[in-house]
PDB file of C-alpha atoms in Angstrom:
ATOM      1  CA  MET A  51      13.957  21.633  -6.418  1.00 35.00           C
ATOM      2  CA  PRO A  52      12.274  22.657  -9.770  1.00 36.00           C
ATOM      3  CA  PRO A  53      10.936  26.299 -10.272  1.00 38.00           C
ATOM      4  CA  PRO A  54       7.400  27.085  -9.305  1.00 35.00           C
ATOM      5  CA  SER A  55       5.269  27.251 -12.147  1.00 34.00           C
ATOM      6  CA  HIS A  56       3.967  30.555 -13.018  1.00 34.00           C
ATOM      7  CA  SER A  57       1.740  32.328 -15.709  1.00 33.00           C
ATOM      8  CA  ALA A  58       3.309  34.160 -18.629  1.00 37.00           C
ATOM      9  CA  PRO A  59       5.221  37.377 -17.571  1.00 39.00           C
ATOM     10  CA  SER A  60       2.690  40.562 -16.914  1.00 41.00           C
ATOM     11  CA  SER A  61       3.200  43.795 -18.399  1.00 43.00           C
ATOM     12  CA  ALA A  62       5.299  44.381 -15.583  1.00 49.00           C
ATOM     13  CA  ALA A  63       7.906  42.011 -17.294  1.00 50.00           C
ATOM     14  CA  ALA A  64       8.739  45.052 -19.845  1.00 54.00           C
ATOM     15  CA  SER A  65      10.239  46.954 -16.755  1.00 86.00           C
ATOM     16  CA  LEU A  66      12.849  44.510 -16.642  1.00 91.00           C
ATOM     17  CA  CYS A  67      16.439  44.598 -17.617  1.00 92.00           C
ATOM     18  CA  GLY A  68      18.010  41.506 -18.542  1.00 92.00           C
ATOM     19  CA  LEU A  69      21.512  40.988 -17.176  1.00 94.00           C
ATOM     20  CA  GLY A  70      22.499  37.721 -18.462  1.00 94.00           C
ATOM     21  CA  THR A  71      21.683  34.182 -19.250  1.00 97.00           C
ATOM     22  CA  ILE A  72      22.153  31.235 -16.878  1.00 98.00           C
ATOM     23  CA  VAL A  73      24.012  28.809 -19.085  1.00 98.00           C
ATOM     24  CA  ASN A  74      25.201  26.021 -16.457  1.00 98.00           C
ATOM     25  CA  THR A  75      25.740  24.795 -12.788  1.00 98.00           C
ATOM     26  CA  HIS A  76      29.006  25.298 -11.201  1.00 98.00           C
ATOM     27  CA  GLY A  77      30.303  22.671  -8.485  1.00 97.00           C
ATOM     28  CA  ILE A  78      27.669  21.002  -5.924  1.00 97.00           C
ATOM     29  CA  ARG A  79      26.429  23.605  -3.653  1.00 97.00           C
ATOM     30  CA  GLY A  80      24.189  25.345  -6.077  1.00 97.00           C
ATOM     31  CA  GLU A  81      26.301  27.843  -7.950  1.00 98.00           C
ATOM     32  CA  LEU A  82      25.146  28.837 -11.391  1.00 98.00           C
ATOM     33  CA  ARG A  83      27.291  30.237 -14.198  1.00 98.00           C
ATOM     34  CA  MET A  84      25.582  33.270 -15.598  1.00 98.00           C
ATOM     35  CA  LEU A  85      26.934  34.568 -18.950  1.00 95.00           C
ATOM     36  CA  PRO A  86      26.669  38.638 -18.433  1.00 93.00           C
ATOM     37  CA  HIS A  87      25.420  40.793 -21.205  1.00 85.00           C
ATOM     38  CA  ASN A  88      27.864  43.452 -19.802  1.00 83.00           C
ATOM     39  CA  PRO A  89      31.025  41.705 -17.986  1.00 84.00           C
ATOM     40  CA  GLU A  90      31.715  45.549 -16.376  1.00 82.00           C
ATOM     41  CA  SER A  91      28.211  45.707 -14.926  1.00 87.00           C
ATOM     42  CA  VAL A  92      28.001  46.167 -10.998  1.00 89.00           C
ATOM     43  CA  ALA A  93      24.205  45.659 -10.846  1.00 93.00           C
ATOM     44  CA  LEU A  94      24.253  42.569  -8.910  1.00 96.00           C
ATOM     45  CA  ARG A  95      24.404  42.837  -5.308  1.00 95.00           C
ATOM     46  CA  PRO A  96      23.794  39.959  -2.637  1.00 97.00           C
ATOM     47  CA  GLY A  97      20.199  40.240  -0.888  1.00 97.00           C
ATOM     48  CA  GLN A  98      18.429  41.654  -4.164  1.00 96.00           C
ATOM     49  CA  SER A  99      15.301  40.283  -5.474  1.00 96.00           C
ATOM     50  CA  LEU A 100      15.662  39.328  -9.147  1.00 97.00           C
ATOM     51  CA  THR A 101      13.281  37.844 -11.565  1.00 98.00           C
ATOM     52  CA  LEU A 102      14.510  34.610 -13.557  1.00 98.00           C
ATOM     53  CA  ARG A 103      12.691  34.643 -16.880  1.00 97.00           C
ATOM     54  CA  TRP A 104      12.029  31.743 -19.673  1.00 97.00           C
ATOM     55  CA  SER A 105       9.736  32.242 -22.445  1.00 94.00           C
ATOM     56  CA  ASP A 106       6.820  31.174 -20.682  1.00 94.00           C
ATOM     57  CA  ARG A 107       7.239  31.973 -17.082  1.00 96.00           C
ATOM     58  CA  ALA A 108       9.048  33.880 -14.485  1.00 97.00           C
ATOM     59  CA  ILE A 109      10.008  33.179 -11.024  1.00 98.00           C
ATOM     60  CA  GLU A 110      11.457  35.472  -8.293  1.00 97.00           C
ATOM     61  CA  VAL A 111      14.373  34.678  -6.438  1.00 98.00           C
ATOM     62  CA  ARG A 112      16.831  36.229  -3.622  1.00 98.00           C
ATOM     63  CA  LEU A 113      20.350  36.518  -4.910  1.00 98.00           C
ATOM     64  CA  ARG A 114      22.603  34.985  -1.859  1.00 98.00           C
ATOM     65  CA  THR A 115      26.069  35.598  -3.416  1.00 98.00           C
ATOM     66  CA  THR A 116      27.829  36.521  -6.955  1.00 97.00           C
ATOM     67  CA  ARG A 117      31.267  36.636  -7.819  1.00 97.00           C
ATOM     68  CA  PRO A 118      33.338  36.636 -11.101  1.00 96.00           C
ATOM     69  CA  HIS A 119      34.622  33.447 -12.797  1.00 96.00           C
ATOM     70  CA  LYS A 120      36.468  33.713 -16.023  1.00 94.00           C
ATOM     71  CA  ARG A 121      33.828  35.316 -18.377  1.00 92.00           C
ATOM     72  CA  PHE A 122      31.024  34.544 -16.240  1.00 96.00           C
ATOM     73  CA  ARG A 123      29.046  35.506 -13.011  1.00 97.00           C
ATOM     74  CA  LEU A 124      28.565  32.584 -10.552  1.00 98.00           C
ATOM     75  CA  LEU A 125      25.502  33.253  -8.706  1.00 98.00           C
ATOM     76  CA  GLN A 126      23.831  31.337  -5.988  1.00 98.00           C
ATOM     77  CA  PHE A 127      20.097  31.794  -4.887  1.00 98.00           C
ATOM     78  CA  ASP A 128      18.062  31.412  -1.472  1.00 98.00           C
ATOM     79  CA  GLY A 129      16.652  27.919  -1.459  1.00 97.00           C
ATOM     80  CA  TYR A 130      18.820  26.382  -4.330  1.00 98.00           C
ATOM     81  CA  ASP A 131      21.738  24.849  -2.094  1.00 97.00           C
ATOM     82  CA  SER A 132      22.536  21.931  -4.668  1.00 98.00           C
ATOM     83  CA  ALA A 133      23.480  21.245  -8.061  1.00 97.00           C
ATOM     84  CA  THR A 134      20.301  19.333  -9.034  1.00 97.00           C
ATOM     85  CA  ALA A 135      18.122  21.956  -7.320  1.00 97.00           C
ATOM     86  CA  ALA A 136      19.879  24.716  -9.271  1.00 98.00           C
ATOM     87  CA  ALA A 137      19.870  22.720 -12.616  1.00 98.00           C
ATOM     88  CA  ALA A 138      16.105  23.706 -12.848  1.00 98.00           C
ATOM     89  CA  LEU A 139      17.212  27.327 -13.524  1.00 98.00           C
ATOM     90  CA  VAL A 140      19.650  27.093 -16.221  1.00 98.00           C
ATOM     91  CA  GLY A 141      18.574  28.817 -19.314  1.00 98.00           C
ATOM     92  CA  ALA A 142      16.763  31.461 -17.312  1.00 98.00           C
ATOM     93  CA  GLU A 143      17.661  35.051 -18.197  1.00 97.00           C
ATOM     94  CA  VAL A 144      18.462  37.078 -15.083  1.00 98.00           C
ATOM     95  CA  CYS A 145      16.530  40.174 -14.760  1.00 97.00           C
ATOM     96  CA  LEU A 146      16.723  43.328 -12.732  1.00 95.00           C
ATOM     97  CA  ALA A 147      13.618  45.783 -12.301  1.00 94.00           C
ATOM     98  CA  ALA A 148      14.961  48.974 -14.337  1.00 90.00           C
ATOM     99  CA  GLU A 149      14.399  51.134 -11.285  1.00 90.00           C
ATOM    100  CA  GLN A 150      16.998  48.978  -9.411  1.00 91.00           C
ATOM    101  CA  LEU A 151      19.826  49.652 -12.218  1.00 90.00           C
ATOM    102  CA  PRO A 152      22.823  51.833 -11.312  1.00 88.00           C
ATOM    103  CA  ARG A 153      22.740  55.135 -12.307  1.00 88.00           C
ATOM    104  CA  LEU A 154      23.979  56.177 -15.498  1.00 86.00           C
ATOM    105  CA  GLY A 155      27.193  58.758 -15.905  1.00 84.00           C
ATOM    106  CA  PRO A 156      27.462  61.348 -18.515  1.00 84.00           C
ATOM    107  CA  ASN A 157      27.055  59.980 -22.211  1.00 79.00           C
ATOM    108  CA  GLU A 158      26.459  56.883 -21.010  1.00 84.00           C
ATOM    109  CA  ILE A 159      22.885  54.814 -22.071  1.00 88.00           C
ATOM    110  CA  TYR A 160      21.614  51.402 -21.485  1.00 87.00           C
ATOM    111  CA  HIS A 161      21.587  49.059 -24.349  1.00 88.00           C
ATOM    112  CA  ARG A 162      17.818  48.121 -23.584  1.00 87.00           C
ATOM    113  CA  ASN A 163      17.150  51.983 -24.288  1.00 91.00           C
ATOM    114  CA  LEU A 164      18.560  51.651 -28.029  1.00 96.00           C
ATOM    115  CA  ILE A 165      16.519  48.670 -28.994  1.00 94.00           C
ATOM    116  CA  GLY A 166      13.927  49.901 -31.139  1.00 97.00           C
ATOM    117  CA  LEU A 167      15.327  53.358 -32.109  1.00 98.00           C
ATOM    118  CA  GLN A 168      15.064  54.079 -35.943  1.00 98.00           C
ATOM    119  CA  VAL A 169      18.408  54.769 -37.306  1.00 98.00           C
ATOM    120  CA  GLU A 170      19.123  57.449 -39.640  1.00 98.00           C
ATOM    121  CA  THR A 171      22.278  59.408 -41.054  1.00 97.00           C
ATOM    122  CA  VAL A 172      22.831  62.873 -40.917  1.00 97.00           C
ATOM    123  CA  ALA A 173      22.019  63.229 -44.164  1.00 96.00           C
ATOM    124  CA  GLY A 174      18.341  61.921 -43.529  1.00 96.00           C
ATOM    125  CA  GLN A 175      18.863  58.662 -44.875  1.00 96.00           C
ATOM    126  CA  ALA A 176      16.882  56.022 -43.311  1.00 97.00           C
ATOM    127  CA  LEU A 177      18.763  52.738 -42.211  1.00 97.00           C
ATOM    128  CA  GLY A 178      16.359  50.893 -40.215  1.00 98.00           C
ATOM    129  CA  ARG A 179      15.667  50.082 -36.675  1.00 98.00           C
ATOM    130  CA  VAL A 180      17.935  48.736 -33.876  1.00 98.00           C
ATOM    131  CA  GLU A 181      17.193  45.181 -33.341  1.00 97.00           C
ATOM    132  CA  ALA A 182      20.250  44.383 -30.915  1.00 94.00           C
ATOM    133  CA  VAL A 183      23.259  45.857 -29.300  1.00 91.00           C
ATOM    134  CA  ILE A 184      26.568  43.944 -29.114  1.00 88.00           C
ATOM    135  CA  ALA A 185      29.080  44.608 -26.329  1.00 80.00           C
ATOM    136  CA  THR A 186      32.431  43.417 -28.491  1.00 81.00           C
ATOM    137  CA  GLY A 187      35.116  44.366 -25.874  1.00 75.00           C
ATOM    138  CA  SER A 188      36.416  47.257 -27.743  1.00 84.00           C
ATOM    139  CA  ASN A 189      33.279  49.306 -28.392  1.00 90.00           C
ATOM    140  CA  ASP A 190      29.345  48.167 -28.565  1.00 90.00           C
ATOM    141  CA  VAL A 191      27.637  47.634 -31.871  1.00 95.00           C
ATOM    142  CA  CYS A 192      24.033  48.197 -33.031  1.00 97.00           C
ATOM    143  CA  VAL A 193      22.473  45.731 -35.464  1.00 97.00           C
ATOM    144  CA  VAL A 194      20.243  47.427 -37.596  1.00 98.00           C
ATOM    145  CA  HIS A 195      17.914  45.982 -39.938  1.00 97.00           C
ATOM    146  CA  GLY A 196      15.941  47.682 -42.643  1.00 96.00           C
ATOM    147  CA  ALA A 197      15.056  48.000 -46.267  1.00 93.00           C
ATOM    148  CA  GLY A 198      18.772  47.828 -47.341  1.00 91.00           C
ATOM    149  CA  GLY A 199      19.928  44.831 -45.326  1.00 95.00           C
ATOM    150  CA  GLU A 200      21.729  44.370 -41.927  1.00 97.00           C
ATOM    151  CA  HIS A 201      23.959  47.242 -41.032  1.00 97.00           C
ATOM    152  CA  LEU A 202      26.456  46.820 -38.042  1.00 97.00           C
ATOM    153  CA  ILE A 203      26.741  50.502 -36.609  1.00 98.00           C
ATOM    154  CA  PRO A 204      29.801  50.965 -34.174  1.00 97.00           C
ATOM    155  CA  LEU A 205      28.875  52.931 -31.148  1.00 95.00           C
ATOM    156  CA  ILE A 206      31.766  55.272 -31.258  1.00 95.00           C
ATOM    157  CA  ALA A 207      32.054  59.057 -31.146  1.00 93.00           C
ATOM    158  CA  ASP A 208      33.336  59.361 -34.845  1.00 95.00           C
ATOM    159  CA  VAL A 209      29.971  57.787 -35.925  1.00 97.00           C
ATOM    160  CA  VAL A 210      27.021  58.467 -33.604  1.00 97.00           C
ATOM    161  CA  ARG A 211      26.074  62.307 -33.684  1.00 97.00           C
ATOM    162  CA  GLU A 212      22.910  62.206 -31.761  1.00 96.00           C
ATOM    163  CA  VAL A 213      20.640  59.827 -29.600  1.00 96.00           C
ATOM    164  CA  ASP A 214      17.346  60.889 -29.394  1.00 95.00           C
ATOM    165  CA  LEU A 215      15.335  58.647 -26.866  1.00 93.00           C
ATOM    166  CA  ALA A 216      12.231  60.972 -26.817  1.00 94.00           C
ATOM    167  CA  GLY A 217      12.083  61.013 -30.477  1.00 97.00           C
ATOM    168  CA  GLY A 218      13.031  57.448 -30.844  1.00 97.00           C
ATOM    169  CA  ARG A 219      15.944  57.829 -33.500  1.00 97.00           C
ATOM    170  CA  LEU A 220      20.061  57.417 -33.166  1.00 98.00           C
ATOM    171  CA  VAL A 221      21.345  59.783 -35.837  1.00 98.00           C
ATOM    172  CA  ILE A 222      24.746  58.744 -37.347  1.00 98.00           C
ATOM    173  CA  ASP A 223      27.563  60.450 -39.657  1.00 97.00           C
ATOM    174  CA  PRO A 224      28.799  57.131 -41.279  1.00 96.00           C
ATOM    175  CA  ILE A 225      32.551  56.723 -41.667  1.00 95.00           C
ATOM    176  CA  PRO A 226      33.589  55.633 -45.167  1.00 95.00           C
ATOM    177  CA  GLY A 227      32.741  51.851 -46.119  1.00 93.00           C
ATOM    178  CA  LEU A 228      30.236  51.512 -43.042  1.00 95.00           C
ATOM    179  CA  LEU A 229      27.183  51.352 -45.104  1.00 93.00           C
ATOM    180  CA  ASP A 230      28.822  49.098 -48.034  1.00 86.00           C
TER     181      ASP A 230
END
């Protein structure tokens, strides 16, 4: 069953948080392989309403099952009971409304909140803007683009001095060699 055609996502799409991308089908019963942005995430629960988003459209689905499988999460949605039906969903980003995300613990932040922050050193040197965050396994890394080129800034206590969401900035104390 192909996904229904919808208009481009509305401004409500801005409140969506991408959890991963559907990269393939799995088996013959409609399961899909999602490559999660954060393999440790516990945000997905059966019965949830999720948004599947492409560049030109979005649809609402209900999550029937979810389980880990190697580096993927296997997902199955109501109404998609065969590999043929599920194949229409490959390529979609799986999104959850921001208000449905699990509460954060102390010293935790969602990657989505770092995107767009201006990065500067404790000495006041402007480095650019956070364009992406990469989960590397050992620590996350901000990809920062600015006039001086691209910098990869590890999100570790030895480097990050302040995350000022209200002020729109990330202050770092670069370790030797980080900005070379």
